[in-house]
Short mmCIF file of C-alpha atoms and ligand atoms in Angstrom, two decimals:
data_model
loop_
_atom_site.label_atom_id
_atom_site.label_comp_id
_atom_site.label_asym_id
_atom_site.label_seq_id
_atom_site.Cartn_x
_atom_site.Cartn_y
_atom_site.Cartn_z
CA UNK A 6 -17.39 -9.69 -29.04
CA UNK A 7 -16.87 -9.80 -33.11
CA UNK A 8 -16.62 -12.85 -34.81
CA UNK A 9 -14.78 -12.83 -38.16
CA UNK A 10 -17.12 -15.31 -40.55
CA UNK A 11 -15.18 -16.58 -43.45
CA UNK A 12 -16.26 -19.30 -46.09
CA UNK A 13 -13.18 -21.10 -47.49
CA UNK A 14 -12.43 -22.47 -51.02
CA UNK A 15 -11.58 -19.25 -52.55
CA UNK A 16 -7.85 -18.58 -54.13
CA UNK A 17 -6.47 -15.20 -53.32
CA UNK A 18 -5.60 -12.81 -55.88
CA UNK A 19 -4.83 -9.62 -56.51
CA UNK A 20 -2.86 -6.64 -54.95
CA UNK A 21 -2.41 -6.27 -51.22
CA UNK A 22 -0.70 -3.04 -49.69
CA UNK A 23 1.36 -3.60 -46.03
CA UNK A 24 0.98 -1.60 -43.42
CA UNK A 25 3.31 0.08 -40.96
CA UNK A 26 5.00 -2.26 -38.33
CA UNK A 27 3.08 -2.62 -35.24
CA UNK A 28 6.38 -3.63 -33.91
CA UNK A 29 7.97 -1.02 -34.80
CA UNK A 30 5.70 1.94 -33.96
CA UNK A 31 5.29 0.87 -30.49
CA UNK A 32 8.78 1.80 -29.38
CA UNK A 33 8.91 5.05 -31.77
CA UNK A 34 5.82 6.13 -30.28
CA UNK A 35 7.01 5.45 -26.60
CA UNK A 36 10.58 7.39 -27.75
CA UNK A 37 8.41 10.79 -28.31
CA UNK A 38 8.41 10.81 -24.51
CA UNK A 39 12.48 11.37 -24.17
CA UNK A 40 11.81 14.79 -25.43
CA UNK A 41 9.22 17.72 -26.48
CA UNK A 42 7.59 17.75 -29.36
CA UNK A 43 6.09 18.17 -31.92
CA UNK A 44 7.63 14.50 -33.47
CA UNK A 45 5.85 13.80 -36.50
CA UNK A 46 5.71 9.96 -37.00
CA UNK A 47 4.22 8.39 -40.52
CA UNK A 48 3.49 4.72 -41.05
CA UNK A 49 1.53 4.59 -38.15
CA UNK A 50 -1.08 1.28 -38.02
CA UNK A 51 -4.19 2.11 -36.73
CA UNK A 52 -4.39 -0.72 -34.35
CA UNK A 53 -5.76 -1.62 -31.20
CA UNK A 54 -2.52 -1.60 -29.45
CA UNK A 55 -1.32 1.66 -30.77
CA UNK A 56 -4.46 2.67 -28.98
CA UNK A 57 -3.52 1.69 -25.70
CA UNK A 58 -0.06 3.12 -25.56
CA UNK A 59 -1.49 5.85 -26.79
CA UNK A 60 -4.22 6.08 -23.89
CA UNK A 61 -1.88 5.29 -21.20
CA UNK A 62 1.09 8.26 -22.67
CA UNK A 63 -2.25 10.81 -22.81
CA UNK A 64 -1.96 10.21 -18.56
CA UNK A 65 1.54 11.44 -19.16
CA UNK A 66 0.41 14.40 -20.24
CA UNK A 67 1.42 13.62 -24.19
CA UNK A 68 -0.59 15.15 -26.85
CA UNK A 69 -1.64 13.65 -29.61
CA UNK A 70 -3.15 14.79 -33.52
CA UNK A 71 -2.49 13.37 -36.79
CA UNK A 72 -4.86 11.56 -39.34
CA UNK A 73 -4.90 8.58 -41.49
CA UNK A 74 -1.24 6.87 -40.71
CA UNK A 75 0.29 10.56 -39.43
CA UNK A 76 0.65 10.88 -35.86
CA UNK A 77 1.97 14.43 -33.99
CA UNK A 78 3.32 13.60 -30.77
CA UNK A 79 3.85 16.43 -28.52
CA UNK A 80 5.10 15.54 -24.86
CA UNK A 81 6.30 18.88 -23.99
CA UNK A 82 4.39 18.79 -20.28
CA UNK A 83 4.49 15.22 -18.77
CA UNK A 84 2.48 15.29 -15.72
CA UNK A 85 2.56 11.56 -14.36
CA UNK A 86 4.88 8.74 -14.59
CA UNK A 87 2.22 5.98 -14.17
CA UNK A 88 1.46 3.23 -16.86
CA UNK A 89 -1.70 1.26 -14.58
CA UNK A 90 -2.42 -2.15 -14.54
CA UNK A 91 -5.64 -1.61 -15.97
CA UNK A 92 -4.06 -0.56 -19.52
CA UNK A 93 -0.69 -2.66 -19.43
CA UNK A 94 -2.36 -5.62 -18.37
CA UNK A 95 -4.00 -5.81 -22.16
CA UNK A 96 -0.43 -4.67 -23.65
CA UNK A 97 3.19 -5.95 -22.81
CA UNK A 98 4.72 -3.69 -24.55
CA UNK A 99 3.74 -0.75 -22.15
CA UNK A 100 6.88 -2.16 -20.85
CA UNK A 101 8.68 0.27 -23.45
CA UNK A 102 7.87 3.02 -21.59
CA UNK A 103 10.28 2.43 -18.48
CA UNK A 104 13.41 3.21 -20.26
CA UNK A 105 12.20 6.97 -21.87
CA UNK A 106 10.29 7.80 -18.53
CA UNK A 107 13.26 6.90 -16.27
CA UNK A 108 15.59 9.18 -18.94
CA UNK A 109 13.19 11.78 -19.25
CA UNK A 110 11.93 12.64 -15.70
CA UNK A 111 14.16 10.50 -13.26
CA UNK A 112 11.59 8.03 -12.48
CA UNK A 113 8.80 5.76 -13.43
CA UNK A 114 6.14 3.42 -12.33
CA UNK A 115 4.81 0.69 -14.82
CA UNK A 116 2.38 -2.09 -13.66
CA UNK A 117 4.46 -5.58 -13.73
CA UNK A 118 3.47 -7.45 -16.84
CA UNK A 119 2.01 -10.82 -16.13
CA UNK A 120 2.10 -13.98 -17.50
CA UNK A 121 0.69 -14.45 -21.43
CA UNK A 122 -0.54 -16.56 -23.72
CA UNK A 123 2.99 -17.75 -25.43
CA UNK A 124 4.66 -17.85 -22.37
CA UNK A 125 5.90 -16.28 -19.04
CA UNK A 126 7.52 -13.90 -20.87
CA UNK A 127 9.83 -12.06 -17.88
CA UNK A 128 11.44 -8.85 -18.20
CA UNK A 129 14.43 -9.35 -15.92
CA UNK A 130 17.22 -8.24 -18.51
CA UNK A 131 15.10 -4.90 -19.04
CA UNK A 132 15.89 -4.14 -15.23
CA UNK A 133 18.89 -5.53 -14.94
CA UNK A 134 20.26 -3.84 -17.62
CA UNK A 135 18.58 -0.04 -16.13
CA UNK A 136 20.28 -1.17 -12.41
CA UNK A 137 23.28 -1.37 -14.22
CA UNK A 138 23.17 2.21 -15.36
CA UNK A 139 22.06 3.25 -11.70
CA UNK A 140 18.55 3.08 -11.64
CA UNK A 141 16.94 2.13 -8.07
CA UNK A 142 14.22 -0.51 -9.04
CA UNK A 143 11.65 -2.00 -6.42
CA UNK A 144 8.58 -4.51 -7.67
CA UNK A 145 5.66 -3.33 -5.19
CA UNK A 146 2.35 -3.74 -5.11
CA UNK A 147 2.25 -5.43 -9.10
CA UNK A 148 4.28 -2.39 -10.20
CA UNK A 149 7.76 -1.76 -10.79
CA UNK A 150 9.09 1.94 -9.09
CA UNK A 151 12.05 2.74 -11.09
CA UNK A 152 14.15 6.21 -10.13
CA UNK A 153 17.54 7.56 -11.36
CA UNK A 154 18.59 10.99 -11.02
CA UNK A 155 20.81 10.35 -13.83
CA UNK A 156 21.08 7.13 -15.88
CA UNK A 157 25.10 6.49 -16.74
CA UNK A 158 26.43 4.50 -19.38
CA UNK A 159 27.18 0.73 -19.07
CA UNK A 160 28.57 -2.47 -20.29
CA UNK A 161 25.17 -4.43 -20.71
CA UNK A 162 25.42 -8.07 -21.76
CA UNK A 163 21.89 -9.52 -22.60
CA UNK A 164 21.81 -13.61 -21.35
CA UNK A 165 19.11 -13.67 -24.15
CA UNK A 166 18.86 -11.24 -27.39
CA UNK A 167 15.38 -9.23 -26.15
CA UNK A 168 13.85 -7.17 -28.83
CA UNK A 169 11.57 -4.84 -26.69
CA UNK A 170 14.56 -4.94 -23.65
CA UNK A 171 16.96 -3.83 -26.22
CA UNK A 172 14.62 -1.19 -26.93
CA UNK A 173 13.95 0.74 -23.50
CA UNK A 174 17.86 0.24 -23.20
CA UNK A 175 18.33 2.19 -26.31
CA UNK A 176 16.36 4.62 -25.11
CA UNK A 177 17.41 4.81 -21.61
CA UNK A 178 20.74 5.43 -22.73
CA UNK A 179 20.51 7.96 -25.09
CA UNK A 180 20.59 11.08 -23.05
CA UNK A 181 22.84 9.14 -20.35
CA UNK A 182 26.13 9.77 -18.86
CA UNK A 183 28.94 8.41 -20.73
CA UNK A 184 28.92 5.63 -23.36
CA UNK A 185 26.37 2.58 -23.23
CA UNK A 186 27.54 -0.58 -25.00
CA UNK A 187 24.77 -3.83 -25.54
CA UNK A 188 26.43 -6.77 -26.20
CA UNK A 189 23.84 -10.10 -27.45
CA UNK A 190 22.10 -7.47 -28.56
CA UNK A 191 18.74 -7.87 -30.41
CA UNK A 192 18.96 -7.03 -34.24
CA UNK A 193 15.07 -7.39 -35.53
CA UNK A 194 14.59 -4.53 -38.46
CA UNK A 195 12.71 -2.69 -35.42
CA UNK A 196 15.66 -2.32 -33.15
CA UNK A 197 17.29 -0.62 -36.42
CA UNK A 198 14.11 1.52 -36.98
CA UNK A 199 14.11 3.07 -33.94
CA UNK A 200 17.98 3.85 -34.09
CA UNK A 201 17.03 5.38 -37.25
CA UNK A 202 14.50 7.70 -35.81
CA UNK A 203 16.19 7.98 -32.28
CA UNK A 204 19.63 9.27 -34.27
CA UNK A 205 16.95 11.94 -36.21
CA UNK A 206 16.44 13.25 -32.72
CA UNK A 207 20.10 13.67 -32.51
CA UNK A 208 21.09 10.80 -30.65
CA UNK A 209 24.97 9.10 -30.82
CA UNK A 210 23.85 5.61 -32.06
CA UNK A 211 25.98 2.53 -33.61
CA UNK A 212 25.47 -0.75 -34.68
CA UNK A 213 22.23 -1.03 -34.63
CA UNK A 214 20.80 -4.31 -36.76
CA UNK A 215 23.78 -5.73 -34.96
CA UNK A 216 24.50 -7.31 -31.99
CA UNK A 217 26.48 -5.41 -30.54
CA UNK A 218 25.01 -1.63 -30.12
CA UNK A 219 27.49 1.26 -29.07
CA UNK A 220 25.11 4.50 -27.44
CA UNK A 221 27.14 7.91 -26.64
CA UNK A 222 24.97 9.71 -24.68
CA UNK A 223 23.91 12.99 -25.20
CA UNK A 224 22.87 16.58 -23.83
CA UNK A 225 20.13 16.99 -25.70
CA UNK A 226 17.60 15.65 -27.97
CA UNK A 227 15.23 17.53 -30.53
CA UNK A 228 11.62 16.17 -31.85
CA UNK A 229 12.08 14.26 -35.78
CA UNK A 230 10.16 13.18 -38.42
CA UNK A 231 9.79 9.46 -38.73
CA UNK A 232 8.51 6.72 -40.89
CA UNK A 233 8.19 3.55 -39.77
CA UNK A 234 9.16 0.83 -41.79
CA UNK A 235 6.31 -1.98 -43.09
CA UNK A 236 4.79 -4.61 -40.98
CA UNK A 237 7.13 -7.83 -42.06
CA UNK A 238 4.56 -9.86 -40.11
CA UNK A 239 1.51 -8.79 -41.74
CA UNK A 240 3.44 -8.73 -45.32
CA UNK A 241 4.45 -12.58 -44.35
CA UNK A 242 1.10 -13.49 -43.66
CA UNK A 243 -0.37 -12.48 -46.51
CA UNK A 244 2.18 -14.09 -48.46
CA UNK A 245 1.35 -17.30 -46.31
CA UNK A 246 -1.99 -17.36 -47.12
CA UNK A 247 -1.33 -17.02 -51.21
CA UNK A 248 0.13 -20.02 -50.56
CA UNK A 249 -2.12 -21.59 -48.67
CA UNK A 250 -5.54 -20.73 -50.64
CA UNK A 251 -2.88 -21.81 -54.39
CA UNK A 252 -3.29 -18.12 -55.10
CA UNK A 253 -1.36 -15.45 -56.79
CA UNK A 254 -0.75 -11.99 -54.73
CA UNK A 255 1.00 -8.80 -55.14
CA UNK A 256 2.08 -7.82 -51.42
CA UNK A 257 3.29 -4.29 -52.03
CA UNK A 258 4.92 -1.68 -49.89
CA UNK A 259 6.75 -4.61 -47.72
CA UNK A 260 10.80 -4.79 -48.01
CA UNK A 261 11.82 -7.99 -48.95
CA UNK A 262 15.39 -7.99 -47.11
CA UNK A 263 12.80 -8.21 -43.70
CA UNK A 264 11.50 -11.50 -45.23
CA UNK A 265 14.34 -13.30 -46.67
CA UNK A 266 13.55 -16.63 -44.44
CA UNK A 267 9.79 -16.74 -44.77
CA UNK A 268 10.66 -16.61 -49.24
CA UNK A 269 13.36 -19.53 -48.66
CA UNK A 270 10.78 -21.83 -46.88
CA UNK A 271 7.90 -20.76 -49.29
CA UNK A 272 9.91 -21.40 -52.08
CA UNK A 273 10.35 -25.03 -51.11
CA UNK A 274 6.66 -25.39 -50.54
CA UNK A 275 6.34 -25.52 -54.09
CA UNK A 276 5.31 -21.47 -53.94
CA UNK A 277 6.46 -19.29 -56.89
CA UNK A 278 7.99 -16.06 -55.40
CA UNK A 279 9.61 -13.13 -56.73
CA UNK A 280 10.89 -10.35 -54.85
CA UNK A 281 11.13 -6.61 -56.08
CA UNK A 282 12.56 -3.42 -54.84
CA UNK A 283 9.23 -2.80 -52.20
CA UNK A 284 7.24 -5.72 -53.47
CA UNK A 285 6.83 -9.55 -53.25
CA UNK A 286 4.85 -12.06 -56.04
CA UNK A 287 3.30 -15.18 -54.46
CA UNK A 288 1.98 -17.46 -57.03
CA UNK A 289 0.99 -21.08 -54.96
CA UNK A 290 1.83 -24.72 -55.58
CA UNK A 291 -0.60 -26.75 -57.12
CA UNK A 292 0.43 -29.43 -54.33
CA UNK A 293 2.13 -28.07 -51.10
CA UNK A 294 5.09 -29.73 -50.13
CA UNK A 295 6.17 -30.12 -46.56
CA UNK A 296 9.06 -28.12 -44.88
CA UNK A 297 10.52 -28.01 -41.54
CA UNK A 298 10.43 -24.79 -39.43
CA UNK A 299 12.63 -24.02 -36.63
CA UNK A 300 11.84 -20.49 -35.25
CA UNK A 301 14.79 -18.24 -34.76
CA UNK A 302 15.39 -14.27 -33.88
CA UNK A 303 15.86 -12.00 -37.31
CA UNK A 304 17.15 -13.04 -39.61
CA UNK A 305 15.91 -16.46 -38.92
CA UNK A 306 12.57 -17.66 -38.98
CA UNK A 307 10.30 -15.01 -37.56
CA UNK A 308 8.21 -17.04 -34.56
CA UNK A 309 5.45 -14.13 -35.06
CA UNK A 310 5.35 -16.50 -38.40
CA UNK A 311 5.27 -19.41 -37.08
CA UNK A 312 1.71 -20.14 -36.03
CA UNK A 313 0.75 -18.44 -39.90
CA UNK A 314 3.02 -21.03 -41.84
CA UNK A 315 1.45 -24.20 -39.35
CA UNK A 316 -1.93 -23.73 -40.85
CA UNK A 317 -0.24 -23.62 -44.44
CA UNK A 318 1.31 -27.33 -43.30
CA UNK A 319 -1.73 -28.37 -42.35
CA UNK A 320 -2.85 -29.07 -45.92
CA UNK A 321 0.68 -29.76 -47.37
CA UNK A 322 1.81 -33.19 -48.75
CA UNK A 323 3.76 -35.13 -45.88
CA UNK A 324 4.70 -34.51 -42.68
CA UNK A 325 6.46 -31.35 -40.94
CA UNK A 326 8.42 -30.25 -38.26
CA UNK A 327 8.11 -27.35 -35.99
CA UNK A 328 10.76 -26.15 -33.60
CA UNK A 329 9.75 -23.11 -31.47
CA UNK A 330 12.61 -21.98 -29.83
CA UNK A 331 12.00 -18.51 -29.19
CA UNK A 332 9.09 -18.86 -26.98
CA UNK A 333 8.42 -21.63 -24.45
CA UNK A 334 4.22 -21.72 -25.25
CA UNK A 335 3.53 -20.62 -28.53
CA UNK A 336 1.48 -24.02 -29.89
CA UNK A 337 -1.67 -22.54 -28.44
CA UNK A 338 -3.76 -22.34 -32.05
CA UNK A 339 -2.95 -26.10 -32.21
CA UNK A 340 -5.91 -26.93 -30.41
CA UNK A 341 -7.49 -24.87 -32.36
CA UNK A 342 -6.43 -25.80 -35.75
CA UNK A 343 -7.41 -29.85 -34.59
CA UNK A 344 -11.05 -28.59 -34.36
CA UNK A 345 -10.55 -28.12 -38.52
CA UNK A 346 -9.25 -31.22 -38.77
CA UNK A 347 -5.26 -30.49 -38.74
CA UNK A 348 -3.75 -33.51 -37.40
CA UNK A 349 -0.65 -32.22 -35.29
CA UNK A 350 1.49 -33.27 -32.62
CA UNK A 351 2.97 -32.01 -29.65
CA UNK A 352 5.86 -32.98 -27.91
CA UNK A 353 7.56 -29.64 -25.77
CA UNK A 354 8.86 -27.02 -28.26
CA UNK A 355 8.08 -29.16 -30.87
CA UNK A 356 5.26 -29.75 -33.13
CA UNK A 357 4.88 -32.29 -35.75
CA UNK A 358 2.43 -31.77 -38.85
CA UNK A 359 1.14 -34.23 -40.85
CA UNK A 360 -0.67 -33.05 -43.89
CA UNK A 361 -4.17 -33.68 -44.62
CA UNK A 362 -6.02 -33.16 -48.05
CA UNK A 363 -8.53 -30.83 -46.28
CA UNK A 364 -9.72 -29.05 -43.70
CA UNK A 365 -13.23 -28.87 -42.82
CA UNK A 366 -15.04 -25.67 -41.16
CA UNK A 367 -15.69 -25.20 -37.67
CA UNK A 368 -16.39 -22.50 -34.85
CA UNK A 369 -12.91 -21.49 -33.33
CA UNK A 370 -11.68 -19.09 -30.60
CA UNK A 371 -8.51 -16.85 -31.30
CA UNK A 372 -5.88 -17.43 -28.47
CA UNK A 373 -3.54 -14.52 -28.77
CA UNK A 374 -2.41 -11.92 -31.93
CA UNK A 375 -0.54 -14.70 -34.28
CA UNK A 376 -2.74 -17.88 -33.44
CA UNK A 377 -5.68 -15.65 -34.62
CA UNK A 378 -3.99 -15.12 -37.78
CA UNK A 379 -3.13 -18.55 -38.17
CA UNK A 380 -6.96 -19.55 -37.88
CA UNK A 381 -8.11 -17.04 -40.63
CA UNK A 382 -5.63 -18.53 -42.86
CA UNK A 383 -6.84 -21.99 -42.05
CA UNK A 384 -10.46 -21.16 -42.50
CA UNK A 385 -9.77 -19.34 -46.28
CA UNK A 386 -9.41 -23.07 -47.26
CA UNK A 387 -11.71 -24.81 -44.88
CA UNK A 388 -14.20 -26.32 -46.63
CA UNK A 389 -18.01 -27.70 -45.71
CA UNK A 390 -19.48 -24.60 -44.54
CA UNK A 391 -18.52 -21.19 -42.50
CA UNK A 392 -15.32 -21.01 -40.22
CA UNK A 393 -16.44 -18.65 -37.53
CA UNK A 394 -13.22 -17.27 -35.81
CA UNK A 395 -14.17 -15.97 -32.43
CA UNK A 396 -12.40 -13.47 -29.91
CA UNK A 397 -10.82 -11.74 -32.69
CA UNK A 398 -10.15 -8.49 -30.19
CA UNK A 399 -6.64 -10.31 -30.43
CA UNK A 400 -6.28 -9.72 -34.11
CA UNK A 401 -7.28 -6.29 -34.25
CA UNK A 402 -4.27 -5.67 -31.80
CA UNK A 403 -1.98 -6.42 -34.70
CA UNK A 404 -3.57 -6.31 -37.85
CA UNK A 405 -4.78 -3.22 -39.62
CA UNK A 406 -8.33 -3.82 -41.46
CA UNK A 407 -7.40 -7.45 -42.33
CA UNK A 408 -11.07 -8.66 -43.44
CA UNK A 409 -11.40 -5.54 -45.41
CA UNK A 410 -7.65 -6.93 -47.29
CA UNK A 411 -8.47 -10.41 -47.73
CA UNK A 412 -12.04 -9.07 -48.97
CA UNK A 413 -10.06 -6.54 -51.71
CA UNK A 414 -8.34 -9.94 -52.77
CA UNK A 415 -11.31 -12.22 -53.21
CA UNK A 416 -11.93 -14.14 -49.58
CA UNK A 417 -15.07 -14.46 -48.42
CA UNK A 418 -15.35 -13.43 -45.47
CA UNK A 419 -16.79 -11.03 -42.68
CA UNK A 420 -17.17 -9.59 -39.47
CA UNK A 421 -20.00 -9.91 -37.61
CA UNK A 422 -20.42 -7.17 -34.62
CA UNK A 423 -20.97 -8.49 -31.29
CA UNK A 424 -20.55 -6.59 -28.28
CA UNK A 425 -17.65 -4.72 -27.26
CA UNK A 426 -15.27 -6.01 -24.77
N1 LIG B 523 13.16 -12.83 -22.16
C1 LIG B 523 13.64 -13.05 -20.88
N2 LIG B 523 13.84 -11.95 -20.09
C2 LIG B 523 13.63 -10.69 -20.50
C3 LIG B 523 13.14 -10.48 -21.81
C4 LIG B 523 12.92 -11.58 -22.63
O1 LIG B 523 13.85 -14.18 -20.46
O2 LIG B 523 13.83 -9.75 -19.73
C5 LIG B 523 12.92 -14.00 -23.04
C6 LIG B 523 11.45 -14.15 -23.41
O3 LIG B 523 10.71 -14.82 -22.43
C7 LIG B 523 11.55 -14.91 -24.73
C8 LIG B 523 12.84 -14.36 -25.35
O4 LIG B 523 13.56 -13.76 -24.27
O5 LIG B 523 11.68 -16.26 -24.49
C9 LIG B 523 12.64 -13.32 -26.42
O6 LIG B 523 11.69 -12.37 -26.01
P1 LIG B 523 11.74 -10.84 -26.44
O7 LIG B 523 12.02 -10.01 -25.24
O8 LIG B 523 12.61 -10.66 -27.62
O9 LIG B 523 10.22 -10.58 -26.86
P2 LIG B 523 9.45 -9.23 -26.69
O10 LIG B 523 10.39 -8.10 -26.84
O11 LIG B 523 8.61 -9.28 -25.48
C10 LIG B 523 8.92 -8.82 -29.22
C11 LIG B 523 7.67 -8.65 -30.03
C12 LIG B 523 6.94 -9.97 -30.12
C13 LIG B 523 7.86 -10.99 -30.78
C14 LIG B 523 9.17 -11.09 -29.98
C15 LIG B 523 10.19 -12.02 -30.61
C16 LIG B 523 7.10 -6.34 -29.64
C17 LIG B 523 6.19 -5.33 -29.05
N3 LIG B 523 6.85 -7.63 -29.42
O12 LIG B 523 8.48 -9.26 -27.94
O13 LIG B 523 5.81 -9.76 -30.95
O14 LIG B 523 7.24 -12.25 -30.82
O15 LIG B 523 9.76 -9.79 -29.84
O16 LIG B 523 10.50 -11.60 -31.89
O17 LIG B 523 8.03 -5.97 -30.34
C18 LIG B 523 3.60 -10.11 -31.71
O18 LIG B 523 3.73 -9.07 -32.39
O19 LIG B 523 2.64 -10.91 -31.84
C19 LIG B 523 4.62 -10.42 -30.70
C20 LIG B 523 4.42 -11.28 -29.71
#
């Protein structure tokens, strides 16, 4: 397994360009099953979990080409309707595949997601919302059998706003019968990208970055050409760790109107930051103040965020509160971030933060996508020798070439190859 090496004490600076949204090319990649192709999608991250969707839609029977970010998605001949355990069991978003497959052919079968790292993480409103619009769903064997001859509209009210559950319903309903109406409706930039490129395929879609989300279904749908709009998370993370190592950063290609809560909090750090069209300036404190975080969905406090800004309070002047609210387990780096000193507390959803002067280095292990993040940023200012981050397989589901970034901007750090998992 790769280890990411990285000695600390180093300011960032420099000019850092954002890639597409893993977030958001997951759901327009699974969309380019509803119909043919070619789609042509742009923006697209090359990631570890774009990967593995992509794997598990080539035992569809969907073709893919492309280079660089460009990816041709052809799924003119499905053949199967099977997402195994074997490939969704090391991505939960595979889960976006029910609602095109079930549209597209009349049925699916998708291995159950387990359990994970931040939490249990259920997808009960995803079926309930497809039985609603006459699907047949049975959990057997670790896999849910969906069927539906024809999917019909519905009145779908979501207990809990679900971004990847308001996704598959999106997509279920576009070619359905009749008029599909989500009400508590997730309204993350993603849900709004994939409306965008869904309504290029000729869907009926309102709405959208709403919560309430009106779908007329239609006949038929035609392939598109799609960009995907950048990766809010990675842009915020960088902009974190500016921050964090009292740097100065240029975070290009990101849209500040994703990141409006994330430039409120880092302002009152202390943090100079100035916002452009498609760019954001992060000049850091000389001495961090503390602020309290309470995670929220968009346009709130991003919780894909919140393990990122912990390791910035870490080091800040006071103490600081964190209120997770979106997830029920999502203080898993904590542990982690102890080993380099961080003195933290936890108490349920909460976490409290009281700031230390330094961290010192130390060999950690990356828990899941975010708390990895959240340990690179701690070790860019751990001082007293290497930070060794290990297990980073978890980071390169989510973050495209991020050593090679932090490099272009003056970190020191590396990767060391290990072998593969
Ligand atoms: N929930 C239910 N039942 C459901 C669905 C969700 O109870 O059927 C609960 C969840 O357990 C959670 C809350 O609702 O407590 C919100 O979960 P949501 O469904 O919105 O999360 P998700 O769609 O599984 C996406 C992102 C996550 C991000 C969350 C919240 C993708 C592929 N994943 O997950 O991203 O944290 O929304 O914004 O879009 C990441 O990128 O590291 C990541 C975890």
């Amino acid at each position: 397994m790769d280890k990411i090496v990285i000695e600390g004490g180093h300011p960032l600076k420099g000019v850092v360009k954002v890639s597409g949204a893993k977030n958001a090319a997951l759901p327009a990649i699974a969309a380019c099953l509803l119909t043919g192709g070619p789609h042509t999608l742009r923006g697209i991250p090359l990631l570890r979990d774009i990967r593995t969707i992509k794997s598990i839609m080539e035992k569809l029977g969907t073709v893919f080409k492309g280079s660089g970010d460009v990816l041709e998605v052809n799924s003119d001949n499905l053949t199967a309707h099977e997402a195994p355990y074997e490939l969704v069991k090391t991505m939960r978003a595979s889960i976006l595949l029910l609602g095109p497959l079930l549209a597209r052919l009349g049925q699916a079968k998708i291995s159950l997601p387990g359990g994970c790292a931040i939490g249990a993480r259920p997808i009960n409103l995803h079926l309930k919302a497809l039985v609603s619009m006459g699907a047949d769903i049975h959990l057997e064997h670790g896999y849910i059998n969906a069927e539906a001859k024809k999917l019909k509209g519905a009145d779908v009210f979501f207990d809990i706003p679900t971004v990847t559950g308001t996704e598959n319903i999106m997509m279920a309903a576009v070619t359905a019968q009749g008029t599909t109406t989500l009400r508590n409706a997730a309204n993350e930039p993603e849900i709004k990208d994939l409306a965008q490129m869904l309504c290029a395929m000729g869907a009926d879609i309102e709405g959208a970055g709403t919560d309430t989300i009106v779908i007329h279904g239609v006949d038929n749908l035609a392939p598109c050409e799609h960009t995907i709009i950048p990766d809010r998370i990675e842009a915020g993370t960088f902009m974190i760790a500016a921050a964090l190592t009292r740097g100065d950063v240029d975070i290009q290609g990101c849209r500040p109107d994703h990141l409006m809560a994330l430039m409120e909090k880092l302002q009152q750090t202390g943090a100079e930051v100035t916002k452009m069209d498609e760019s954001i300036h992060v000049k850091g404190p000389e001495s961090i103040e503390s602020v309290d975080i309470k995670t929220m969905p968009f346009p709130g406090f991003a919780t894909d965020l919140q393990a990122q800004f912990m390791a910035l309070m870490t080091v800040a002047k006071g103490w600081s509160m964190f209120r997770e609210t979106v997830f029920e387990n999502r203080f898993i780096h904590v542990s982690e971030l102890r080993r380099l000193g961080a003195d933290i507390e936890i108490n349920g959803n909460q976490a409290l933060v009281k700031g230390r002067e330094k961290l010192l280095s130390a060999p950690v292990m990356a828990t899941d996508l975010r708390a990895s993040a959240s340990l690179i940023l701690a070790g860019l200012v751990a001082e007293g020798g290497a930070t060794e981050v290990h297990r980073i397989y978890h980071l390169d589901r989510g973050y495209e070439d991020i050593e090679n970034k932090f490099r272009a901007l003056g970190a020191k750090i590396r990767r060391e190859k290990g072998p593969s998992v």
